[in-house]
PDB file of C-alpha atoms and ligand atoms in Angstrom:
ATOM      1  CA  MET B  13     -84.131 277.537 196.947  1.00  0.00           C
ATOM      2  CA  THR B  14     -81.505 274.688 196.039  1.00  0.00           C
ATOM      3  CA  ASP B  15     -77.829 275.527 197.151  1.00  0.00           C
ATOM      4  CA  ASN B  16     -76.647 275.725 193.666  1.00  0.00           C
ATOM      5  CA  VAL B  17     -79.139 278.557 192.954  1.00  0.00           C
ATOM      6  CA  LYS B  18     -78.269 280.362 195.818  1.00  0.00           C
ATOM      7  CA  ALA B  19     -74.497 280.028 195.000  1.00  0.00           C
ATOM      8  CA  ILE B  20     -74.481 281.821 192.067  1.00  0.00           C
ATOM      9  CA  PRO B  21     -78.179 283.658 192.107  1.00  0.00           C
ATOM     10  CA  VAL B  22     -79.407 285.190 188.586  1.00  0.00           C
ATOM     11  CA  ILE B  23     -81.545 288.154 188.279  1.00  0.00           C
ATOM     12  CA  ALA B  24     -83.309 287.842 185.060  1.00  0.00           C
ATOM     13  CA  ILE B  25     -84.509 291.091 183.377  1.00  0.00           C
ATOM     14  CA  ASP B  26     -86.612 290.686 180.620  1.00  0.00           C
ATOM     15  CA  GLY B  27     -88.594 293.178 178.251  1.00  0.00           C
ATOM     16  CA  PRO B  28     -89.157 294.645 175.062  1.00  0.00           C
ATOM     17  CA  SER B  29     -86.704 297.146 173.081  1.00  0.00           C
ATOM     18  CA  ALA B  30     -85.751 300.360 174.854  1.00  0.00           C
ATOM     19  CA  SER B  31     -87.606 299.626 178.057  1.00  0.00           C
ATOM     20  CA  GLY B  32     -84.640 300.725 179.872  1.00  0.00           C
ATOM     21  CA  LYS B  33     -83.643 297.031 180.943  1.00  0.00           C
ATOM     22  CA  GLY B  34     -79.551 297.800 180.212  1.00  0.00           C
ATOM     23  CA  THR B  35     -79.522 300.688 182.482  1.00  0.00           C
ATOM     24  CA  VAL B  36     -81.474 299.109 185.078  1.00  0.00           C
ATOM     25  CA  ALA B  37     -79.877 295.688 185.114  1.00  0.00           C
ATOM     26  CA  GLN B  38     -76.156 297.469 185.061  1.00  0.00           C
ATOM     27  CA  ALA B  39     -76.930 299.607 187.796  1.00  0.00           C
ATOM     28  CA  VAL B  40     -78.688 296.853 189.850  1.00  0.00           C
ATOM     29  CA  ALA B  41     -75.475 294.462 188.950  1.00  0.00           C
ATOM     30  CA  GLY B  42     -73.320 297.520 190.200  1.00  0.00           C
ATOM     31  CA  SER B  43     -75.098 297.888 193.563  1.00  0.00           C
ATOM     32  CA  LEU B  44     -74.926 294.270 194.027  1.00  0.00           C
ATOM     33  CA  GLY B  45     -71.386 293.530 193.160  1.00  0.00           C
ATOM     34  CA  PHE B  46     -72.848 291.209 190.600  1.00  0.00           C
ATOM     35  CA  HIS B  47     -71.662 290.366 186.756  1.00  0.00           C
ATOM     36  CA  TYR B  48     -73.515 291.605 183.912  1.00  0.00           C
ATOM     37  CA  LEU B  49     -75.039 289.971 180.697  1.00  0.00           C
ATOM     38  CA  ASP B  50     -76.378 292.134 177.964  1.00  0.00           C
ATOM     39  CA  SER B  51     -77.610 289.583 175.709  1.00  0.00           C
ATOM     40  CA  GLY B  52     -79.071 291.703 173.127  1.00  0.00           C
ATOM     41  CA  ALA B  53     -75.451 292.567 172.402  1.00  0.00           C
ATOM     42  CA  LEU B  54     -75.009 289.180 171.293  1.00  0.00           C
ATOM     43  CA  TYR B  55     -77.636 289.110 169.001  1.00  0.00           C
ATOM     44  CA  ARG B  56     -76.483 292.861 167.647  1.00  0.00           C
ATOM     45  CA  ILE B  57     -73.145 291.329 167.040  1.00  0.00           C
ATOM     46  CA  VAL B  58     -74.411 288.379 164.796  1.00  0.00           C
ATOM     47  CA  GLY B  59     -76.770 290.873 162.909  1.00  0.00           C
ATOM     48  CA  LEU B  60     -73.934 293.205 162.097  1.00  0.00           C
ATOM     49  CA  ALA B  61     -71.807 290.404 161.229  1.00  0.00           C
ATOM     50  CA  VAL B  62     -74.296 289.021 158.583  1.00  0.00           C
ATOM     51  CA  VAL B  63     -74.893 292.618 157.310  1.00  0.00           C
ATOM     52  CA  ARG B  64     -71.221 293.141 156.811  1.00  0.00           C
ATOM     53  CA  ALA B  65     -70.996 289.741 154.975  1.00  0.00           C
ATOM     54  CA  ARG B  66     -73.990 290.964 152.940  1.00  0.00           C
ATOM     55  CA  GLY B  67     -75.748 287.841 153.967  1.00  0.00           C
ATOM     56  CA  ASN B  68     -79.393 286.878 154.385  1.00  0.00           C
ATOM     57  CA  LEU B  69     -80.671 287.884 157.962  1.00  0.00           C
ATOM     58  CA  GLU B  70     -83.358 285.560 157.483  1.00  0.00           C
ATOM     59  CA  ASN B  71     -81.654 282.313 156.269  1.00  0.00           C
ATOM     60  CA  GLU B  72     -80.797 280.217 159.345  1.00  0.00           C
ATOM     61  CA  SER B  73     -78.023 278.251 157.631  1.00  0.00           C
ATOM     62  CA  GLU B  74     -76.447 281.339 156.279  1.00  0.00           C
ATOM     63  CA  VAL B  75     -76.779 283.386 159.443  1.00  0.00           C
ATOM     64  CA  LEU B  76     -75.357 279.883 161.557  1.00  0.00           C
ATOM     65  CA  SER B  77     -72.431 279.741 159.426  1.00  0.00           C
ATOM     66  CA  ILE B  78     -71.458 283.554 159.772  1.00  0.00           C
ATOM     67  CA  LEU B  79     -71.950 283.045 163.677  1.00  0.00           C
ATOM     68  CA  LEU B  80     -69.671 279.803 163.781  1.00  0.00           C
ATOM     69  CA  LYS B  81     -66.893 282.021 162.272  1.00  0.00           C
ATOM     70  CA  ILE B  82     -66.755 285.236 164.332  1.00  0.00           C
ATOM     71  CA  ASN B  83     -64.883 285.812 167.549  1.00  0.00           C
ATOM     72  CA  ILE B  84     -66.826 287.679 170.084  1.00  0.00           C
ATOM     73  CA  LYS B  85     -65.306 289.137 173.078  1.00  0.00           C
ATOM     74  CA  PHE B  86     -66.564 291.447 175.969  1.00  0.00           C
ATOM     75  CA  GLN B  87     -64.051 293.507 177.601  1.00  0.00           C
ATOM     76  CA  ARG B  88     -64.820 296.147 180.384  1.00  0.00           C
ATOM     77  CA  ASP B  89     -67.002 298.515 178.101  1.00  0.00           C
ATOM     78  CA  GLN B  90     -65.758 297.065 174.802  1.00  0.00           C
ATOM     79  CA  VAL B  91     -67.716 294.604 172.663  1.00  0.00           C
ATOM     80  CA  LEU B  92     -65.219 292.869 170.195  1.00  0.00           C
ATOM     81  CA  LEU B  93     -66.178 291.233 166.887  1.00  0.00           C
ATOM     82  CA  ASP B  94     -62.952 289.646 165.352  1.00  0.00           C
ATOM     83  CA  GLY B  95     -60.974 292.091 167.682  1.00  0.00           C
ATOM     84  CA  ALA B  96     -62.576 295.292 166.704  1.00  0.00           C
ATOM     85  CA  ASP B  97     -64.551 297.494 169.096  1.00  0.00           C
ATOM     86  CA  VAL B  98     -68.342 297.545 167.721  1.00  0.00           C
ATOM     87  CA  ALA B  99     -69.827 298.897 171.081  1.00  0.00           C
ATOM     88  CA  GLU B 100     -71.421 301.879 169.504  1.00  0.00           C
ATOM     89  CA  THR B 101     -72.009 300.546 166.017  1.00  0.00           C
ATOM     90  CA  ILE B 102     -74.060 297.897 167.231  1.00  0.00           C
ATOM     91  CA  ARG B 103     -76.319 300.286 168.593  1.00  0.00           C
ATOM     92  CA  ALA B 104     -77.859 301.923 165.505  1.00  0.00           C
ATOM     93  CA  GLU B 105     -81.003 301.238 164.446  1.00  0.00           C
ATOM     94  CA  PRO B 106     -80.591 298.879 161.403  1.00  0.00           C
ATOM     95  CA  ILE B 107     -78.324 296.677 163.592  1.00  0.00           C
ATOM     96  CA  SER B 108     -81.440 296.680 166.042  1.00  0.00           C
ATOM     97  CA  ALA B 109     -83.688 295.437 163.159  1.00  0.00           C
ATOM     98  CA  ALA B 110     -80.950 293.161 162.197  1.00  0.00           C
ATOM     99  CA  ALA B 111     -80.558 291.686 165.789  1.00  0.00           C
ATOM    100  CA  SER B 112     -84.302 291.100 166.001  1.00  0.00           C
ATOM    101  CA  LYS B 113     -84.150 289.335 162.496  1.00  0.00           C
ATOM    102  CA  VAL B 114     -81.385 286.759 163.651  1.00  0.00           C
ATOM    103  CA  GLY B 115     -83.035 286.449 166.941  1.00  0.00           C
ATOM    104  CA  ALA B 116     -85.924 284.686 165.284  1.00  0.00           C
ATOM    105  CA  LEU B 117     -83.786 281.980 163.911  1.00  0.00           C
ATOM    106  CA  ALA B 118     -83.883 278.760 166.614  1.00  0.00           C
ATOM    107  CA  GLN B 119     -80.531 277.434 165.766  1.00  0.00           C
ATOM    108  CA  VAL B 120     -78.854 280.919 166.374  1.00  0.00           C
ATOM    109  CA  ARG B 121     -80.335 281.155 169.548  1.00  0.00           C
ATOM    110  CA  ALA B 122     -79.323 277.472 170.361  1.00  0.00           C
ATOM    111  CA  ALA B 123     -75.780 278.307 169.396  1.00  0.00           C
ATOM    112  CA  LEU B 124     -75.572 281.524 171.837  1.00  0.00           C
ATOM    113  CA  LEU B 125     -77.025 279.454 174.799  1.00  0.00           C
ATOM    114  CA  ALA B 126     -73.583 278.366 176.135  1.00  0.00           C
ATOM    115  CA  ARG B 127     -71.942 281.648 175.547  1.00  0.00           C
ATOM    116  CA  GLN B 128     -74.575 283.249 177.674  1.00  0.00           C
ATOM    117  CA  HIS B 129     -74.467 280.545 180.659  1.00  0.00           C
ATOM    118  CA  GLU B 130     -70.594 281.232 180.894  1.00  0.00           C
ATOM    119  CA  PHE B 131     -71.626 284.730 182.474  1.00  0.00           C
ATOM    120  CA  ARG B 132     -73.210 282.873 185.363  1.00  0.00           C
ATOM    121  CA  GLN B 133     -70.098 283.742 187.734  1.00  0.00           C
ATOM    122  CA  ALA B 134     -69.921 284.121 191.557  1.00  0.00           C
ATOM    123  CA  PRO B 135     -71.060 286.057 193.466  1.00  0.00           C
ATOM    124  CA  GLY B 136     -73.983 286.556 190.818  1.00  0.00           C
ATOM    125  CA  LEU B 137     -75.467 287.944 187.598  1.00  0.00           C
ATOM    126  CA  VAL B 138     -77.685 290.136 186.525  1.00  0.00           C
ATOM    127  CA  ALA B 139     -78.900 289.151 182.975  1.00  0.00           C
ATOM    128  CA  ASP B 140     -80.869 291.306 180.357  1.00  0.00           C
ATOM    129  CA  GLY B 141     -82.932 289.980 177.155  1.00  0.00           C
ATOM    130  CA  ARG B 142     -85.880 288.740 176.091  1.00  0.00           C
ATOM    131  CA  ASP B 143     -85.640 284.986 177.218  1.00  0.00           C
ATOM    132  CA  MET B 144     -83.440 285.333 180.291  1.00  0.00           C
ATOM    133  CA  GLY B 145     -86.003 284.141 182.836  1.00  0.00           C
ATOM    134  CA  SER B 146     -87.717 281.784 180.343  1.00  0.00           C
ATOM    135  CA  VAL B 147     -84.946 279.865 178.559  1.00  0.00           C
ATOM    136  CA  VAL B 148     -81.202 280.911 179.530  1.00  0.00           C
ATOM    137  CA  PHE B 149     -81.622 280.933 183.317  1.00  0.00           C
ATOM    138  CA  PRO B 150     -84.905 279.367 183.851  1.00  0.00           C
ATOM    139  CA  ASP B 151     -83.848 278.889 187.897  1.00  0.00           C
ATOM    140  CA  SER B 152     -83.079 282.634 188.334  1.00  0.00           C
ATOM    141  CA  VAL B 153     -84.144 283.892 191.988  1.00  0.00           C
ATOM    142  CA  LEU B 154     -85.598 286.719 190.549  1.00  0.00           C
ATOM    143  CA  LYS B 155     -87.559 287.515 187.158  1.00  0.00           C
ATOM    144  CA  ILE B 156     -88.616 290.949 186.178  1.00  0.00           C
ATOM    145  CA  TYR B 157     -90.556 291.923 183.298  1.00  0.00           C
ATOM    146  CA  LEU B 158     -89.503 295.556 182.667  1.00  0.00           C
ATOM    147  CA  THR B 159     -91.758 297.284 179.944  1.00  0.00           C
ATOM    148  CA  ALA B 160     -92.971 300.894 179.126  1.00  0.00           C
ATOM    149  CA  SER B 161     -95.405 302.307 176.768  1.00  0.00           C
ATOM    150  CA  ALA B 162     -94.091 302.171 173.079  1.00  0.00           C
ATOM    151  CA  GLU B 163     -94.149 305.877 172.810  1.00  0.00           C
ATOM    152  CA  ALA B 164     -92.109 306.504 176.205  1.00  0.00           C
ATOM    153  CA  ARG B 165     -89.742 303.904 175.042  1.00  0.00           C
ATOM    154  CA  ALA B 166     -89.461 305.288 171.118  1.00  0.00           C
ATOM    155  CA  GLU B 167     -88.655 308.780 172.849  1.00  0.00           C
ATOM    156  CA  ARG B 168     -86.228 307.494 175.092  1.00  0.00           C
ATOM    157  CA  ARG B 169     -84.486 305.644 172.148  1.00  0.00           C
ATOM    158  CA  TYR B 170     -84.612 308.916 170.594  1.00  0.00           C
ATOM    159  CA  LYS B 171     -82.722 310.926 173.117  1.00  0.00           C
ATOM    160  CA  GLN B 172     -80.184 308.030 173.509  1.00  0.00           C
ATOM    161  CA  LEU B 173     -79.436 307.820 169.528  1.00  0.00           C
ATOM    162  CA  ILE B 174     -79.433 311.685 169.430  1.00  0.00           C
ATOM    163  CA  GLY B 175     -77.080 312.004 172.389  1.00  0.00           C
ATOM    164  CA  LYS B 176     -74.835 309.556 170.757  1.00  0.00           C
ATOM    165  CA  GLY B 177     -74.453 311.554 167.334  1.00  0.00           C
ATOM    166  CA  PHE B 178     -76.680 309.373 165.259  1.00  0.00           C
ATOM    167  CA  ASP B 179     -79.538 310.636 163.098  1.00  0.00           C
ATOM    168  CA  ALA B 180     -83.256 310.039 164.762  1.00  0.00           C
ATOM    169  CA  ASN B 181     -86.782 310.477 163.541  1.00  0.00           C
ATOM    170  CA  MET B 182     -89.053 309.995 166.363  1.00  0.00           C
ATOM    171  CA  ALA B 183     -92.219 308.691 163.950  1.00  0.00           C
ATOM    172  CA  ALA B 184     -89.551 306.123 162.406  1.00  0.00           C
ATOM    173  CA  LEU B 185     -88.360 304.958 165.791  1.00  0.00           C
ATOM    174  CA  LEU B 186     -91.958 304.422 167.089  1.00  0.00           C
ATOM    175  CA  GLN B 187     -92.868 302.319 163.922  1.00  0.00           C
ATOM    176  CA  GLU B 188     -89.566 300.448 164.140  1.00  0.00           C
ATOM    177  CA  ILE B 189     -90.197 299.918 168.050  1.00  0.00           C
ATOM    178  CA  LYS B 190     -93.773 298.426 167.313  1.00  0.00           C
ATOM    179  CA  LEU B 191     -92.516 296.534 164.776  1.00  0.00           C
ATOM    180  CA  ARG B 192     -89.525 295.093 166.811  1.00  0.00           C
ATOM    181  CA  ASP B 193     -91.916 294.223 169.534  1.00  0.00           C
ATOM    182  CA  GLN B 194     -94.100 292.428 167.233  1.00  0.00           C
ATOM    183  CA  ARG B 195     -91.564 290.469 165.727  1.00  0.00           C
ATOM    184  CA  ASP B 196     -89.926 289.416 169.212  1.00  0.00           C
ATOM    185  CA  SER B 197     -93.513 288.530 170.790  1.00  0.00           C
ATOM    186  CA  GLU B 198     -94.847 286.563 167.959  1.00  0.00           C
ATOM    187  CA  ARG B 199     -91.767 284.579 166.883  1.00  0.00           C
ATOM    188  CA  ALA B 200     -91.782 280.812 167.593  1.00  0.00           C
ATOM    189  CA  ALA B 201     -88.344 280.608 168.923  1.00  0.00           C
ATOM    190  CA  ALA B 202     -88.331 281.796 172.761  1.00  0.00           C
ATOM    191  CA  PRO B 203     -90.715 284.560 172.125  1.00  0.00           C
ATOM    192  CA  LEU B 204     -90.745 287.682 174.452  1.00  0.00           C
ATOM    193  CA  GLN B 205     -93.466 287.131 176.795  1.00  0.00           C
ATOM    194  CA  LYS B 206     -94.354 288.032 180.524  1.00  0.00           C
ATOM    195  CA  TYR B 207     -93.901 285.125 182.543  1.00  0.00           C
ATOM    196  CA  THR B 208     -96.301 284.073 185.417  1.00  0.00           C
ATOM    197  CA  ASP B 209     -93.325 283.808 187.441  1.00  0.00           C
ATOM    198  CA  ALA B 210     -92.057 287.246 186.696  1.00  0.00           C
ATOM    199  CA  PHE B 211     -92.719 290.615 188.476  1.00  0.00           C
ATOM    200  CA  GLU B 212     -94.010 293.446 186.112  1.00  0.00           C
ATOM    201  CA  VAL B 213     -92.101 296.883 186.668  1.00  0.00           C
ATOM    202  CA  ASP B 214     -93.947 299.317 183.941  1.00  0.00           C
ATOM    203  CA  THR B 215     -91.129 302.236 183.955  1.00  0.00           C
ATOM    204  CA  THR B 216     -93.453 304.574 181.729  1.00  0.00           C
ATOM    205  CA  ARG B 217     -93.859 306.979 184.730  1.00  0.00           C
ATOM    206  CA  LEU B 218     -90.685 306.077 186.696  1.00  0.00           C
ATOM    207  CA  THR B 219     -87.635 307.537 186.998  1.00  0.00           C
ATOM    208  CA  VAL B 220     -84.241 305.662 186.349  1.00  0.00           C
ATOM    209  CA  ALA B 221     -83.700 305.560 189.876  1.00  0.00           C
ATOM    210  CA  GLN B 222     -87.002 304.476 190.949  1.00  0.00           C
ATOM    211  CA  SER B 223     -87.036 301.604 188.148  1.00  0.00           C
ATOM    212  CA  ILE B 224     -83.789 300.464 189.969  1.00  0.00           C
ATOM    213  CA  ALA B 225     -84.973 300.630 193.444  1.00  0.00           C
ATOM    214  CA  SER B 226     -87.937 298.820 192.448  1.00  0.00           C
ATOM    215  CA  VAL B 227     -86.005 295.963 191.034  1.00  0.00           C
ATOM    216  CA  LEU B 228     -83.493 295.872 194.220  1.00  0.00           C
ATOM    217  CA  ASP B 229     -86.567 295.836 196.504  1.00  0.00           C
ATOM    218  CA  TYR B 230     -88.223 292.996 194.843  1.00  0.00           C
ATOM    219  CA  TYR B 231     -84.457 291.262 195.319  1.00  0.00           C
ATOM    220  CA  HIS B 232     -84.137 291.687 198.912  1.00  0.00           C
ATOM    221  CA  ARG B 233     -87.902 290.632 199.178  1.00  0.00           C
ATOM    222  CA  VAL B 234     -87.145 287.273 197.342  1.00  0.00           C
ATOM    223  CA  THR B 235     -83.753 286.559 199.021  1.00  0.00           C
ATOM    224  CA  VAL B 236     -84.892 287.590 202.826  1.00  0.00           C
ATOM    225  CA  ASN B 237     -85.328 283.623 203.597  1.00  0.00           C
TER     226      ASN B 237
HETATM  227  O1  C5P R  10     -82.091 294.227 174.167  1.00  0.00           O
HETATM  228  P1  C5P R  10     -81.928 294.634 172.799  1.00  0.00           P
HETATM  229  O2  C5P R  10     -82.620 295.867 171.962  1.00  0.00           O
HETATM  230  O3  C5P R  10     -80.290 295.217 172.291  1.00  0.00           O
HETATM  231  O4  C5P R  10     -81.949 293.223 171.691  1.00  0.00           O
HETATM  232  C1  C5P R  10     -81.633 293.505 170.099  1.00  0.00           C
HETATM  233  C2  C5P R  10     -82.655 292.245 169.617  1.00  0.00           C
HETATM  234  O5  C5P R  10     -82.254 290.870 169.919  1.00  0.00           O
HETATM  235  C3  C5P R  10     -83.988 292.291 170.076  1.00  0.00           C
HETATM  236  O6  C5P R  10     -84.887 293.016 169.640  1.00  0.00           O
HETATM  237  C4  C5P R  10     -84.235 290.825 170.186  1.00  0.00           C
HETATM  238  O7  C5P R  10     -84.912 290.573 168.779  1.00  0.00           O
HETATM  239  C5  C5P R  10     -82.944 290.233 170.032  1.00  0.00           C
HETATM  240  N1  C5P R  10     -83.026 289.387 171.286  1.00  0.00           N
HETATM  241  C6  C5P R  10     -83.422 288.286 171.703  1.00  0.00           C
HETATM  242  N2  C5P R  10     -83.049 287.410 172.794  1.00  0.00           N
HETATM  243  C7  C5P R  10     -82.440 288.215 173.638  1.00  0.00           C
HETATM  244  C8  C5P R  10     -81.871 289.553 173.623  1.00  0.00           C
HETATM  245  C9  C5P R  10     -82.058 290.144 172.565  1.00  0.00           C
HETATM  246  O8  C5P R  10     -84.265 287.771 170.872  1.00  0.00           O
HETATM  247  N3  C5P R  10     -82.347 287.510 174.787  1.00  0.00           N
END
């Protein structure tokens, strides 16, 4: 491990939609006193901005020009798009699909790279997404591939949406999750993959507390020396 990597360590938590990455990553960050990057929120904000501008989500130059005009800011629990809090709005299902579409565009991913690197600040960072360990922070001290069955993920997403007062339909959610998995893993730009240097944590039968403990346990093991 080089001094630089040790100085500001990154824990990369990648995995498919609704695998619990956000919950686990935030708790791990809280427990270690690290910063937290929700990279999916960036793609969701771009998706929302394009939907609002009635742009074409699959047109790279159009999406890029919208992205270059918007102002994105994370402030405590708020996610600000041009000054307005969109933390809840970006969680709605149509925006999940929009995020997945703009995430397939290579130039959009490149434009968001520097913004993600800015989150690497002392004493450390827990970053959650699809390509944290592969593209954004390849020198992460720990890479986790957090996953769960599509059915378990659809059920969690269902409960999450209902809890937030959104409409939800289980069968439609399962179908959307499978479609998003396929789009995220088959795209050419930074596809979702389990890399050989990542530890897999399958949370299908784990509680949230067990999932968090498992990641912390891996972290303590890799940093023991
Ligand atoms: O993680 P979350 O479900 O919020 O991500 C929303 C979408 O953003 C994903 O389906 C994926 O297509 C895209 N994304 C991505 N790369 C990341 C994080 C999210 O392509 N690092």
